[in-house]
Amino acid sequence: MSDIIHLLPDSVANQIAAGEVIQRPASVLKELVENAIDAGATVIHILVREAGKNLIQVSDNGRGMSETDARMAFERHATSKISDAADIFSLRTLGFRGEALASIAAVAQVELRTRREDDEIGTMIEVAGSRVFRQESVQCAKGTIFQVKNLFFNVPARRRFLKSDNVERNHLLQEFFRIALVYPEIEFEYYDDEMLVYQLIATNTKGRIEAIFGKSQKKKWEQQLLTVETNSTLANIRGFIGKPEFAQRAANQYFFVNGRYMRHPYFHRAVMMAYDRLLQPSENPNYFIYFELSPESIDINIHPTKTEIKFENETAIFSILSAAVKEALGKFHIAPSLDFDTEGAPAFPASPSSNAENIRPPQVQFNPSYNPFNAGNTYKRNFSDWEKLYSGFENVEKPADNTVVSKNIFSENLMQNIENKIDTDFFQLKNRFIVAATKSGLLIVEQHRAHVRILFDKIIAQQYANQSFSQQVMFPEAISLDTADLLFFADLQPKLEKAGFIFEKTKDNTFVINAIPAILNTSSVENLLRKIIAESKNTQQNSVEQLYETIALSLAQTAAIKSGQTLMPAEIIDLVQRLFSCKNYIYSPDGKRIITSISVDEIEAELG
Ligand code: ADP
Ligand code: MG
């Protein structure tokens, strides 16, 4: 028999290795921009087309390459940055493995033009799928231009694996921010198709943060940031944190160590601890924190796509960081004192139930004269007047099929009793849970989630009955978007218009909302739009249906009764009954569990 082991052709080996380094357009962007920085560039221009799937172009005014180097650059393990393993420990450059260009060239069509300052003529090279197709002398400016076209053109499986344009766009921008925030002294321009999205002049760190994130803010970022600075033998920490009042749901949070972006969930906790009690639960502070420390005391994961970094003195640095953030907050009289007494009064009123004076034993609210069987619909208030908007949809057909979710989690018997209102006692526990006691056991319903489910289903039903029906608004609201959000908005706008919005562009980044879907009530349209934009960055597709769901969910959440709200007995019963007429009454539309049960059997098994 003949031997069966053979070496893979270089092109195949390269393609496999490329998978490690190049996962998506954003990886290409990162590698090219880092190379430009390593080459000493002071001006870097970036252009992407079709979220980088079609083209990623990076041009720099750095030192350029000789004809031979330009050719060598595409070889695996070809680097000008280290020549000895020991050099790794004294690294001053971002790259060093000499793998990026070889990897990119293995899975894309690459065109390079480069010229050193002292050379009269530059070099042009075309490589695709690791094969050099052309190399010739060309006239070109000092520096280097890389064009990477049709990423994964020869690896269809990977190309298919890429996410929607908006998701890839978000990755590209995140990668760009991570680099631009570390090199404020370098000038950047970022074009998405023909649109100049970012024009960042050389400045300092604070100026750069403001230039990137400041546009949509009513109040200048300058006034939102507090300086953090602390020097110790273990680490120097500097940077900026946001004042608590500017905290937001999707905050900008960045850690850097020795000039590289890193993720560090543990240090994140240190920052959050310092903000303790200064934020509402769903809010997050902005932060941009830069660590400088001796390279020996950190373990930079040399894997090119990993951003987690291990620190030798993690716990000590945790304390230093938390103290530094607290000090910054304290200096501006935001935190009451430096060693904030955790036993003290909370800075924000907590929910009433956590306030010692208000703690009461769970109460059974019972109206002896109330008869559920002739309840008719004697009350209407209190599920918020807002809900009246939807009157007429009360009789949305009850789906016959309840099998979407398994019923076995509580006994059929129990369910039936409740549906038939037979022998059922209802009461409210902790103003949050509704407990239904029947002959066969207990059923526990989370009131807010239950109402979210009910309203959500209703709104969706109305949306389908009444698609794209617009309603003029009396006092049009304006919404200004920062440049990143504008990109995503461009994609969403036609779909939003299909759903009933009418926008009018007034200034570059400002839209007036002239009409909204009839289904919306006019309050907080801006917040809703921002939420939709934020979500579009992370979802695969933004179909009109998904938009409807986002809108419906957001409306349902705002309008639903809160947990903590006391309910009248009639309201309790009505809520439970309406919950059970929903197709999926076990989970809320955002995937949270609504009900649980304990059967008499289980109680008996427990108690013997
Ligand atoms: P690494 O950055 O790890 O050295 P790369 O594959 O990214 O490996 O690049 C290979 C080599 O190509 C670099 O070491 C550098 O000498 C050269 N090079 C790449 N991009 C540029 C650029 N924009 N300007 C000048 N030289 C470059
Ligand atoms: Mg490199």
XYZ file of C-alpha atoms and ligand atoms in Angstrom:
636
model
C 0.000 0.000 0.000
C 1.249 3.458 -0.692
C 1.804 6.080 2.009
C -1.142 8.235 2.733
C 0.206 11.243 4.639
C 1.007 14.298 2.568
C 1.593 17.974 3.270
C -1.272 20.304 2.561
C -0.616 22.788 -0.203
C 0.324 26.187 1.218
C -2.863 27.774 -0.018
C -4.980 25.306 1.929
C -2.831 25.544 5.057
C -3.043 29.317 4.854
C -6.780 29.224 4.508
C -7.112 27.083 7.581
C -4.751 29.245 9.603
C -6.555 32.352 8.392
C -9.670 31.164 10.150
C -7.929 31.858 13.430
C -7.012 35.441 12.683
C -9.662 36.619 10.270
C -13.170 35.955 11.419
C -15.048 38.857 9.927
C -14.502 42.188 8.180
C -13.711 43.801 11.525
C -10.673 41.518 11.972
C -9.284 42.756 8.647
C -9.840 46.345 9.661
C -8.047 45.790 12.958
C -5.014 44.155 11.390
C -4.629 46.745 8.633
C -5.005 49.721 10.954
C -2.595 48.241 13.488
C -0.058 47.734 10.724
C -0.476 51.350 9.670
C 0.146 52.475 13.239
C 3.195 50.212 13.527
C 4.471 51.841 10.339
C 4.440 55.209 12.080
C 1.443 56.691 10.266
C 0.022 59.996 11.508
C -2.938 60.003 9.139
C -5.060 56.917 8.455
C -8.085 56.729 6.156
C -10.520 53.862 6.251
C -13.189 53.049 3.693
C -15.613 50.151 3.917
C -18.250 49.031 1.414
C -21.183 46.769 2.216
C -20.143 46.526 5.828
C -16.687 45.426 4.735
C -17.936 42.378 2.860
C -17.234 44.003 -0.458
C -14.254 46.234 0.384
C -12.089 47.303 3.276
C -9.511 49.896 2.363
C -6.919 51.347 4.708
C -4.438 53.961 3.581
C -1.673 55.485 5.655
C 1.179 57.949 5.400
C 3.595 55.642 7.211
C 7.023 54.460 6.169
C 5.915 52.259 3.275
C 7.688 49.161 1.996
C 10.424 48.350 -0.473
C 9.598 46.217 -3.496
C 10.983 43.086 -1.825
C 9.315 43.770 1.509
C 5.995 44.322 -0.200
C 6.242 40.846 -1.681
C 7.553 39.305 1.573
C 4.827 40.873 3.685
C 2.322 38.290 2.429
C 4.399 35.294 3.510
C 3.405 33.556 6.705
C 5.623 34.493 9.639
C 7.035 37.383 7.675
C 7.492 40.323 10.000
C 9.833 43.238 10.385
C 8.956 43.548 14.037
C 10.771 40.780 15.878
C 13.582 38.478 14.917
C 14.021 36.528 18.106
C 11.582 34.939 20.543
C 13.011 37.074 23.350
C 11.921 40.195 21.458
C 8.319 39.355 22.242
C 8.831 40.591 25.768
C 10.059 44.004 24.754
C 7.415 44.558 22.120
C 6.522 48.080 21.176
C 4.428 47.268 18.159
C 0.877 45.996 17.885
C 1.691 43.169 15.498
C 4.573 40.747 15.595
C 3.424 37.328 14.476
C 3.686 38.084 10.809
C 0.469 36.261 10.143
C -2.138 38.863 9.414
C -1.372 39.692 5.808
C -0.773 36.061 4.888
C -4.124 35.208 6.418
C -6.003 38.038 4.753
C -4.450 37.209 1.385
C -5.525 33.590 1.791
C -9.207 34.437 2.022
C -9.649 37.641 0.028
C -8.513 39.571 -3.018
C -5.872 42.031 -1.884
C -4.343 44.970 -3.677
C -1.371 46.718 -2.126
C 0.237 49.980 -3.215
C 3.166 51.243 -1.239
C 6.091 53.647 -1.493
C 8.834 54.662 0.894
C 9.605 58.333 1.156
C 12.994 58.063 -0.545
C 11.895 55.806 -3.377
C 10.865 57.465 -6.608
C 8.526 54.773 -7.621
C 6.255 52.577 -5.584
C 5.110 48.962 -5.824
C 1.754 47.462 -6.605
C 0.894 43.841 -5.809
C -2.275 41.853 -6.350
C -2.804 38.684 -4.349
C -5.882 36.498 -4.141
C -6.307 33.193 -2.363
C -2.579 33.268 -1.477
C -1.538 33.549 -5.145
C 0.289 36.569 -6.453
C -1.363 37.671 -9.679
C 0.490 40.842 -10.427
C 3.429 42.854 -9.195
C 4.520 46.063 -10.895
C 5.952 49.508 -10.303
C 3.451 52.318 -9.903
C 3.269 55.976 -9.090
C 1.784 56.452 -5.668
C 1.880 58.626 -2.596
C 4.260 57.971 0.242
C 2.835 55.352 2.557
C 0.657 52.327 2.005
C -2.811 51.540 0.698
C -4.351 48.137 1.252
C -7.581 47.175 -0.475
C -9.166 43.958 0.704
C -12.011 42.892 -1.575
C -14.640 40.171 -1.382
C -13.630 38.690 1.921
C -14.052 34.896 2.009
C -14.722 34.826 -1.745
C -13.102 31.391 -1.785
C -14.543 30.086 1.494
C -18.304 30.191 0.896
C -19.066 28.603 4.249
C -17.387 31.461 6.064
C -18.973 34.063 3.885
C -22.375 32.672 4.677
C -21.464 32.725 8.339
C -21.152 36.515 8.270
C -23.952 38.368 9.978
C -26.276 41.037 8.608
C -24.701 44.255 7.394
C -25.711 46.099 10.520
C -24.127 43.569 12.824
C -20.883 43.544 10.813
C -20.940 47.325 10.657
C -21.175 47.476 14.396
C -18.188 45.147 14.727
C -16.213 47.345 12.331
C -17.002 50.482 14.268
C -16.220 48.866 17.619
C -12.835 47.772 16.312
C -12.232 51.260 14.969
C -13.168 52.903 18.282
C -10.905 50.574 20.231
C -7.938 51.743 18.202
C -8.881 55.402 17.742
C -9.364 55.816 21.492
C -5.773 54.789 22.133
C -4.192 56.961 19.448
C -5.816 60.393 19.711
C -2.682 61.926 18.204
C -3.343 60.071 14.935
C -5.778 61.585 12.462
C -8.487 59.254 11.191
C -11.162 59.402 8.543
C -13.745 56.674 8.308
C -15.974 56.312 5.272
C -18.885 53.936 5.005
C -19.637 53.680 1.296
C -19.375 57.289 0.211
C -20.340 58.782 3.522
C -17.689 60.344 5.737
C -18.773 59.003 9.082
C -15.892 60.035 11.301
C -13.362 62.744 10.785
C -11.123 62.669 13.811
C -8.449 65.315 14.123
C -5.328 64.870 16.219
C -6.192 65.730 19.812
C -5.884 64.378 23.348
C -7.772 61.466 24.875
C -10.649 63.538 26.153
C -11.033 65.308 22.825
C -11.078 61.977 21.041
C -13.759 60.548 23.307
C -15.868 63.600 22.695
C -15.320 63.489 18.947
C -16.451 59.884 18.750
C -19.313 59.755 21.202
C -20.337 63.350 21.649
C -22.464 64.159 18.647
C -25.897 63.078 19.682
C -25.656 64.380 23.205
C -27.511 67.455 24.257
C -24.926 68.155 26.899
C -21.310 68.142 25.898
C -19.338 65.066 26.740
C -16.682 67.367 28.053
C -19.033 68.194 30.921
C -20.019 64.609 31.488
C -16.587 63.194 32.148
C -14.630 63.055 35.379
C -10.902 62.487 35.400
C -9.499 59.365 37.010
C -5.837 59.260 37.802
C -3.774 57.206 40.180
C -0.177 56.096 40.155
C 1.157 53.199 42.139
C 4.004 50.744 41.905
C 1.624 48.121 40.547
C -0.026 50.166 37.858
C -0.744 53.637 36.640
C -4.389 54.141 35.910
C -5.767 57.132 34.090
C -8.836 57.914 32.106
C -12.335 59.261 32.289
C -15.580 58.129 33.793
C -19.066 59.451 33.165
C -21.014 61.307 35.805
C -23.788 59.105 37.142
C -26.534 61.292 35.716
C -25.309 60.483 32.222
C -25.461 56.761 32.731
C -27.418 54.993 30.033
C -28.677 51.582 29.183
C -26.099 50.934 26.500
C -23.069 52.730 27.864
C -19.631 53.091 26.330
C -17.236 51.136 28.488
C -13.609 50.659 27.528
C -10.524 49.324 29.280
C -7.092 49.533 27.700
C -3.836 48.103 28.922
C -0.515 49.319 27.576
C -2.204 50.711 24.509
C -4.439 47.758 23.665
C -8.112 47.309 24.200
C -9.009 44.631 26.706
C -12.067 43.077 28.208
C -11.923 42.565 31.936
C -15.159 41.553 33.658
C -13.475 41.564 37.071
C -12.209 45.126 36.782
C -15.595 46.080 35.403
C -17.011 45.026 38.757
C -14.495 47.280 40.496
C -15.819 50.265 38.563
C -19.429 49.315 39.144
C -18.767 48.931 42.859
C -17.540 52.494 43.040
C -20.815 53.658 41.516
C -22.736 51.663 44.062
C -26.091 53.332 44.800
C -25.449 56.166 42.403
C -27.161 54.467 39.511
C -30.592 53.128 38.792
C -30.581 49.372 38.256
C -30.843 49.404 34.475
C -28.265 52.144 33.960
C -24.607 51.808 33.171
C -21.882 54.413 33.489
C -19.577 55.361 30.641
C -15.915 54.743 31.268
C -12.639 54.906 29.373
C -9.838 53.620 31.572
C -6.218 53.186 30.536
C -3.813 50.992 32.518
C -0.071 51.277 32.140
C 2.047 48.688 33.840
C 5.163 46.703 33.377
C 4.649 44.151 30.594
C 6.050 41.399 32.811
C 3.133 41.643 35.193
C 0.490 40.923 32.571
C -0.035 38.002 30.305
C -1.118 39.371 26.963
C -2.891 36.527 25.366
C -0.939 36.316 22.167
C -3.883 34.907 20.357
C -4.702 37.716 17.945
C -8.434 37.744 18.447
C -8.624 37.368 22.199
C -9.053 40.467 24.273
C -8.938 38.992 27.772
C -5.750 39.707 29.667
C -4.500 38.224 32.922
C -2.925 40.472 35.543
C -0.478 39.211 38.124
C -1.829 41.420 40.920
C -5.462 41.344 40.017
C -6.968 41.783 43.491
C -4.678 44.641 44.449
C -5.377 46.421 41.176
C -9.087 45.829 41.679
C -8.928 47.819 44.933
C -6.769 50.555 43.453
C -9.139 50.937 40.535
C -12.263 50.986 42.640
C -10.718 53.557 44.995
C -9.615 55.724 42.075
C -13.100 55.753 40.566
C -14.659 56.469 43.955
C -12.241 59.303 44.483
C -13.141 60.810 41.118
C -16.824 60.589 41.973
C -16.202 61.906 45.491
C -14.104 64.855 44.355
C -17.042 66.179 42.470
C -19.306 65.658 45.448
C -21.195 63.001 43.706
C -20.550 60.240 46.167
C -21.407 61.430 49.683
C -18.001 60.579 51.059
C -14.974 58.574 50.157
C -15.604 55.739 52.528
C -19.272 55.679 51.847
C -20.996 53.882 54.659
C -22.786 50.995 53.099
C -25.180 50.818 56.019
C -26.291 54.383 55.366
C -29.375 55.571 53.602
C -29.499 54.734 49.921
C -28.920 57.623 47.571
C -31.968 56.662 45.599
C -35.240 55.586 47.068
C -35.210 51.855 46.795
C -38.400 50.003 46.085
C -40.783 50.331 48.999
C -40.558 46.689 49.906
C -36.869 46.994 50.710
C -37.478 49.806 53.112
C -37.559 48.326 56.597
C -40.482 50.427 57.784
C -42.693 49.302 54.991
C -42.197 45.623 55.368
C -45.508 43.977 56.022
C -46.493 40.387 56.110
C -48.027 39.302 52.833
C -51.662 40.270 52.830
C -54.621 38.562 51.469
C -56.761 41.188 49.880
C -60.262 40.076 49.855
C -63.471 41.761 49.028
C -66.256 39.682 50.584
C -68.967 41.237 48.466
C -67.207 40.595 45.213
C -68.581 37.823 43.079
C -66.304 36.843 40.252
C -69.100 35.174 38.387
C -70.980 38.305 37.663
C -67.961 40.488 37.382
C -69.006 41.410 33.870
C -66.400 44.012 33.373
C -67.399 46.332 36.117
C -64.044 47.950 36.439
C -61.988 49.393 33.655
C -59.479 51.618 35.284
C -56.100 50.755 36.543
C -54.752 48.588 33.815
C -53.818 52.104 32.905
C -55.942 54.317 30.747
C -53.481 53.758 28.062
C -54.955 50.409 27.428
C -58.192 51.980 26.277
C -56.410 52.772 23.070
C -56.773 49.147 22.293
C -60.389 48.720 23.122
C -62.118 46.851 20.418
C -59.425 44.269 20.445
C -60.557 42.679 23.638
C -62.049 39.894 21.670
C -58.998 38.973 19.743
C -59.732 35.426 18.946
C -58.578 33.066 21.580
C -56.251 30.615 19.931
C -57.584 27.106 20.173
C -54.154 25.699 20.371
C -52.406 26.020 23.670
C -49.788 23.455 22.942
C -47.015 25.879 22.118
C -45.716 25.443 25.617
C -45.996 22.334 27.605
C -48.677 22.320 30.227
C -47.257 19.508 32.278
C -45.451 21.942 34.479
C -48.630 22.234 36.436
C -51.509 19.953 36.636
C -54.267 20.126 34.083
C -56.671 20.131 36.907
C -55.317 23.295 38.407
C -55.488 25.043 35.083
C -59.018 24.008 34.477
C -60.142 25.208 37.840
C -58.686 28.579 37.156
C -60.107 28.815 33.704
C -63.479 27.965 35.074
C -63.051 30.155 38.119
C -64.183 27.220 40.216
C -63.138 27.140 43.800
C -60.315 29.530 43.310
C -58.984 32.021 45.804
C -56.732 34.741 44.569
C -54.454 36.949 46.561
C -51.469 39.158 45.996
C -48.121 38.393 47.567
C -45.525 41.134 48.074
C -47.509 43.259 45.638
C -45.726 41.355 42.945
C -47.084 37.839 42.721
C -50.596 36.694 42.283
C -51.271 33.454 44.060
C -54.224 31.388 43.007
C -55.211 28.645 45.391
C -57.444 25.903 44.065
C -58.365 22.440 45.227
C -55.447 20.996 43.360
C -52.670 23.390 44.303
C -51.137 26.815 44.023
C -50.421 28.790 40.921
C -48.113 31.787 41.144
C -48.141 34.531 38.524
C -45.695 37.425 38.210
C -48.069 40.325 37.657
C -45.891 42.633 35.549
C -44.771 39.928 33.156
C -48.304 38.619 32.856
C -49.558 42.030 31.851
C -46.662 42.541 29.433
C -47.674 39.305 27.714
C -51.322 40.326 27.510
C -50.601 43.766 26.116
C -47.950 42.521 23.738
C -50.286 40.017 22.129
C -52.952 42.654 21.814
C -50.677 45.182 20.186
C -49.309 42.654 17.738
C -52.830 41.649 16.793
C -53.713 45.247 16.157
C -50.585 45.832 14.164
C -51.504 43.064 11.804
C -55.046 44.251 11.544
C -53.916 47.743 10.797
C -50.510 47.677 9.180
C -48.648 50.823 8.381
C -51.429 53.137 9.429
C -49.817 56.463 10.217
C -50.948 59.121 12.557
C -49.736 62.696 12.273
C -48.211 64.058 15.408
C -49.290 67.420 16.693
C -45.889 68.527 17.920
C -43.249 66.759 15.865
C -40.289 65.602 17.893
C -36.760 65.820 16.548
C -34.205 63.131 17.088
C -30.482 63.655 16.548
C -28.343 60.649 15.975
C -24.627 60.279 16.313
C -22.826 59.247 13.187
C -22.669 55.581 14.064
C -26.377 55.445 14.725
C -27.030 57.283 11.484
C -25.552 54.390 9.581
C -27.858 51.933 11.225
C -30.771 54.271 10.855
C -30.259 54.514 7.102
C -30.899 50.800 6.997
C -33.909 50.919 9.253
C -35.631 53.975 7.868
C -37.505 52.269 5.006
C -38.732 49.556 7.341
C -39.793 52.048 9.963
C -41.666 53.920 7.271
C -43.414 50.742 6.309
C -44.433 50.399 9.917
C -45.991 53.868 9.833
C -43.299 56.356 10.742
C -42.760 59.433 8.600
C -39.437 61.181 8.969
C -38.119 64.410 7.638
C -34.405 65.031 7.570
C -33.675 68.559 8.749
C -30.011 68.760 9.477
C -27.227 66.323 8.782
C -27.940 64.155 11.734
C -31.394 65.296 12.768
C -34.754 63.856 11.827
C -38.131 65.231 12.642
C -40.727 62.597 13.337
C -43.839 63.836 11.553
C -45.958 60.766 11.912
C -45.888 57.599 13.915
C -47.628 54.257 13.640
C -51.198 54.717 14.785
C -50.594 52.080 17.356
C -48.073 54.164 19.233
C -49.034 56.631 21.811
C -47.070 59.798 21.360
C -44.969 59.718 24.466
C -41.326 58.707 24.310
C -41.149 57.985 20.607
C -37.541 59.087 20.754
C -36.613 56.511 23.366
C -38.358 53.854 21.417
C -36.459 54.741 18.243
C -33.168 54.701 20.080
C -33.984 51.307 21.449
C -34.838 50.006 18.005
C -31.560 51.327 16.618
C -29.593 49.826 19.483
C -31.259 46.499 18.938
C -30.671 46.512 15.225
C -26.948 46.420 15.908
C -27.270 43.037 17.478
C -29.927 41.264 15.550
C -29.518 39.204 12.466
C -32.305 40.649 10.441
C -34.526 43.600 10.855
C -37.681 42.504 9.204
C -40.739 44.667 9.545
C -42.192 41.921 11.743
C -39.281 42.175 14.134
C -39.689 45.908 14.262
C -43.315 45.478 15.183
C -42.284 43.172 17.966
C -39.730 45.592 19.322
C -42.273 48.363 19.248
C -44.923 46.195 20.832
C -42.628 44.938 23.547
C -41.453 48.368 24.422
C -44.991 49.691 24.612
C -46.204 46.739 26.612
C -43.371 47.122 29.085
C -44.057 50.778 29.707
C -47.780 50.386 29.963
C -47.978 47.194 32.001
C -48.754 47.290 35.702
C -45.552 47.342 37.674
C -44.464 44.865 40.241
C -45.044 46.549 43.556
C -48.426 47.835 42.496
C -51.346 46.853 44.677
C -54.199 45.301 42.726
C -57.886 45.075 43.509
C -59.367 41.593 43.671
C -61.286 42.145 40.456
C -58.131 43.225 38.723
C -56.300 40.175 39.929
C -58.884 37.821 38.533
C -59.161 39.673 35.290
C -55.414 39.638 34.834
C -55.171 35.910 35.400
C -58.039 35.158 33.069
C -56.657 37.302 30.326
C -53.265 35.744 30.772
C -54.718 32.330 30.099
C -56.315 33.469 26.907
C -52.853 34.218 25.538
C -51.268 31.577 23.399
C -48.065 31.577 25.362
C -48.879 32.359 28.949
C -45.810 30.779 30.454
C -43.184 33.131 29.084
C -43.255 36.863 28.564
C -42.317 38.076 25.072
C -38.811 38.860 26.312
C -38.416 35.298 27.468
C -39.023 35.612 31.188
C -40.996 33.056 33.082
C -44.483 34.268 34.027
C -45.954 31.462 36.071
C -45.007 28.622 38.304
C -47.068 26.157 40.289
C -47.041 23.851 43.261
C -49.517 21.007 43.162
C -51.124 19.504 46.222
C -49.309 16.304 45.304
C -45.996 18.064 45.579
C -46.969 19.641 48.868
C -48.034 16.278 50.181
C -44.854 14.648 48.986
C -42.910 17.333 50.804
C -44.884 17.233 54.006
C -45.710 13.570 54.062
P 3.032 41.747 11.699
O 2.256 43.011 11.810
O 2.721 40.792 12.782
O 4.499 41.961 11.523
P 1.629 41.437 9.227
O 1.311 40.238 8.427
O 0.511 42.231 9.763
O 2.558 40.969 10.404
O 2.565 42.368 8.374
C 3.766 41.846 7.823
C 4.784 42.927 7.608
O 4.362 43.769 6.561
C 4.987 43.860 8.803
O 5.918 43.337 9.723
C 5.486 45.123 8.117
O 6.872 45.068 7.935
C 4.826 45.085 6.753
N 3.652 45.983 6.696
C 2.356 45.617 6.810
N 1.536 46.682 6.711
C 2.337 47.755 6.541
C 2.079 49.165 6.368
N 0.833 49.664 6.380
N 3.154 49.991 6.211
C 4.405 49.476 6.205
N 4.694 48.177 6.364
C 3.694 47.319 6.517
Mg 0.221 43.191 11.690
